[in-house]
Short mmCIF file of C-alpha atoms in Angstrom, two decimals:
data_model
loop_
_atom_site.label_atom_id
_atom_site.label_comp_id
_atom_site.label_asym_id
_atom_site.label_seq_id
_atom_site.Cartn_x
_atom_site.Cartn_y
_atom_site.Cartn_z
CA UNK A 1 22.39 17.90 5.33
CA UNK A 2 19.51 15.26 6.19
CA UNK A 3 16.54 14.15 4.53
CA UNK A 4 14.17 12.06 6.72
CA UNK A 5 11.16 10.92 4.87
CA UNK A 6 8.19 8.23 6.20
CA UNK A 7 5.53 7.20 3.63
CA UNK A 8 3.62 4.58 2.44
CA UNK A 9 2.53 2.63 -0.56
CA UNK A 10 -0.37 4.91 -2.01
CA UNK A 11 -1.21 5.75 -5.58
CA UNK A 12 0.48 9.33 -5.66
CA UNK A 13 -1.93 10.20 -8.34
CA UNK A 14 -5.40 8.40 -6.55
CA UNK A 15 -4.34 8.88 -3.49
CA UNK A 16 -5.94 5.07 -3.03
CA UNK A 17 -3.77 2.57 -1.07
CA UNK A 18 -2.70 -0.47 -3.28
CA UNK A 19 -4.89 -3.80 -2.81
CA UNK A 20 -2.36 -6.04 -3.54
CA UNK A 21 0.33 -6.26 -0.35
CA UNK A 22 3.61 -6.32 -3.27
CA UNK A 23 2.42 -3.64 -4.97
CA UNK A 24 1.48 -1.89 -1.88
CA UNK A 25 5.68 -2.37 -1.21
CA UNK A 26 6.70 -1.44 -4.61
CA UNK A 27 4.36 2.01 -4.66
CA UNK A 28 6.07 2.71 -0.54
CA UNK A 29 9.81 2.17 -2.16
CA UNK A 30 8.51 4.57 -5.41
CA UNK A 31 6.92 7.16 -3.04
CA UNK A 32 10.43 7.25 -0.76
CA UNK A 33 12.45 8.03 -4.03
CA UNK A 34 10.25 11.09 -5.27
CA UNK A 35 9.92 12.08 -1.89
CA UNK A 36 13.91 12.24 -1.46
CA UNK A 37 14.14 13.42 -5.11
CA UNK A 38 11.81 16.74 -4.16
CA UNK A 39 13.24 17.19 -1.04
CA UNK A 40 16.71 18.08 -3.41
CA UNK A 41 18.41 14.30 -2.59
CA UNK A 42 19.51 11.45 -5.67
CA UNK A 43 17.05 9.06 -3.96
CA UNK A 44 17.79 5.86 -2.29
CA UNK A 45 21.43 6.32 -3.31
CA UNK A 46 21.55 8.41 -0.37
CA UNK A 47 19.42 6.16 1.79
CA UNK A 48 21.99 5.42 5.12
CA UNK A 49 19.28 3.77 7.17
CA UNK A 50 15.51 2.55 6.79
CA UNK A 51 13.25 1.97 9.17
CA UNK A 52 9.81 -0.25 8.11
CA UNK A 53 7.10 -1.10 9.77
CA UNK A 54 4.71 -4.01 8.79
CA UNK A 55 1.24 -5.02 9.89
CA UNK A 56 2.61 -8.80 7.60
CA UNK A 57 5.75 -10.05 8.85
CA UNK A 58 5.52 -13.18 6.83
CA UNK A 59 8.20 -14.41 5.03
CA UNK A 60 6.50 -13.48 1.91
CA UNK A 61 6.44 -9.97 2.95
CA UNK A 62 9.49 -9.42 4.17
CA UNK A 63 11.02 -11.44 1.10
CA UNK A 64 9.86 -8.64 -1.48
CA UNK A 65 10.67 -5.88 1.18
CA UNK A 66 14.77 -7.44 0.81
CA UNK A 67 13.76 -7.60 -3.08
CA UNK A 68 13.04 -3.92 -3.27
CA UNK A 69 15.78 -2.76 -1.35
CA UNK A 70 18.07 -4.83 -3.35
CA UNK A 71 16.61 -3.03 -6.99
CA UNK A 72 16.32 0.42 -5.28
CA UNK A 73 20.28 0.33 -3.57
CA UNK A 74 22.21 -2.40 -5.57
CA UNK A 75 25.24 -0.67 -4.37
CA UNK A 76 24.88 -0.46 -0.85
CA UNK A 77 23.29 -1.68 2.24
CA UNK A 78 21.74 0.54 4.69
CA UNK A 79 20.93 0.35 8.09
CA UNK A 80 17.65 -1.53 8.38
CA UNK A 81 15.71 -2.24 11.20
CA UNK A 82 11.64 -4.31 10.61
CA UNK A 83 8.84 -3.79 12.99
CA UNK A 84 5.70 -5.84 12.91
CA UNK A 85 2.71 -3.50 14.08
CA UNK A 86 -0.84 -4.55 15.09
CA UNK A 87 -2.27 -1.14 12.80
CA UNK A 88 -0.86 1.65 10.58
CA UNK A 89 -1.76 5.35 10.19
CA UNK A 90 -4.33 4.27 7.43
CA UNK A 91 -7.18 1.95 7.52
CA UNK A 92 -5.80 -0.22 4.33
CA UNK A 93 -1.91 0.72 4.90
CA UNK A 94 0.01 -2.38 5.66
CA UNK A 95 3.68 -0.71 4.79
CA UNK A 96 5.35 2.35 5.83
CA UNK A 97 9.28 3.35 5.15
CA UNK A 98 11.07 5.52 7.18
CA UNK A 99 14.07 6.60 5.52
CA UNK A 100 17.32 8.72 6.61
CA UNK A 101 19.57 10.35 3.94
CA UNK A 102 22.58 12.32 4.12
CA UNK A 103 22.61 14.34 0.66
CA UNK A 104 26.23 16.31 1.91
CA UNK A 105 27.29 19.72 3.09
#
């Protein structure tokens, strides 16, 4: 079966967004694997294609975006497509991850 999850890079215990953009990225990847995890998955093991969207495509950005996905699947590379948006759901949000997972039968 599939898992589809799409979140961002809150404080799952605040609920507050994170100030600082890399931690903001580091909370989205976190969120994704408990997410996955609750849904009955193994997390981004399972992770066969990722769709972000960014209101900072810098280099910067996008730099710690490759570093995450590098700590959270160091044994595969998934699908991954990057869109640079002018606004996100939230008034703060800068990151959201759109995962795919295929946890079997």
């Amino acid at each position: 079966s599939l898992i589809n999850a799409s979140l961002g890079g809150w404080d799952c215990t605040s609920g507050e967004m994170k100030k600082d953009l890399y931690e903001e990225i580091d909370q989205a990847f976190e969120n994704v694997d408990r997410n996955l995890k609750d849904a009955g998955g193994k997390g981004w093991s399972q992770v066969f294609r990722v769709n972000s969207y960014h209101t900072d495509m810098s280099n910067e950005a996008l730099g710690h975006m490759v570093k995450n996905l590098r700590k959270w699947m160091p044994d595969h590379q998934p699908l991954l497509t990057c869109v640079g948006v002018a606004k996100l759901a939230l008034e703060d949000m800068r990151i959201e991850i759109e995962v795919s997972a295929y946890v079997g039968a």
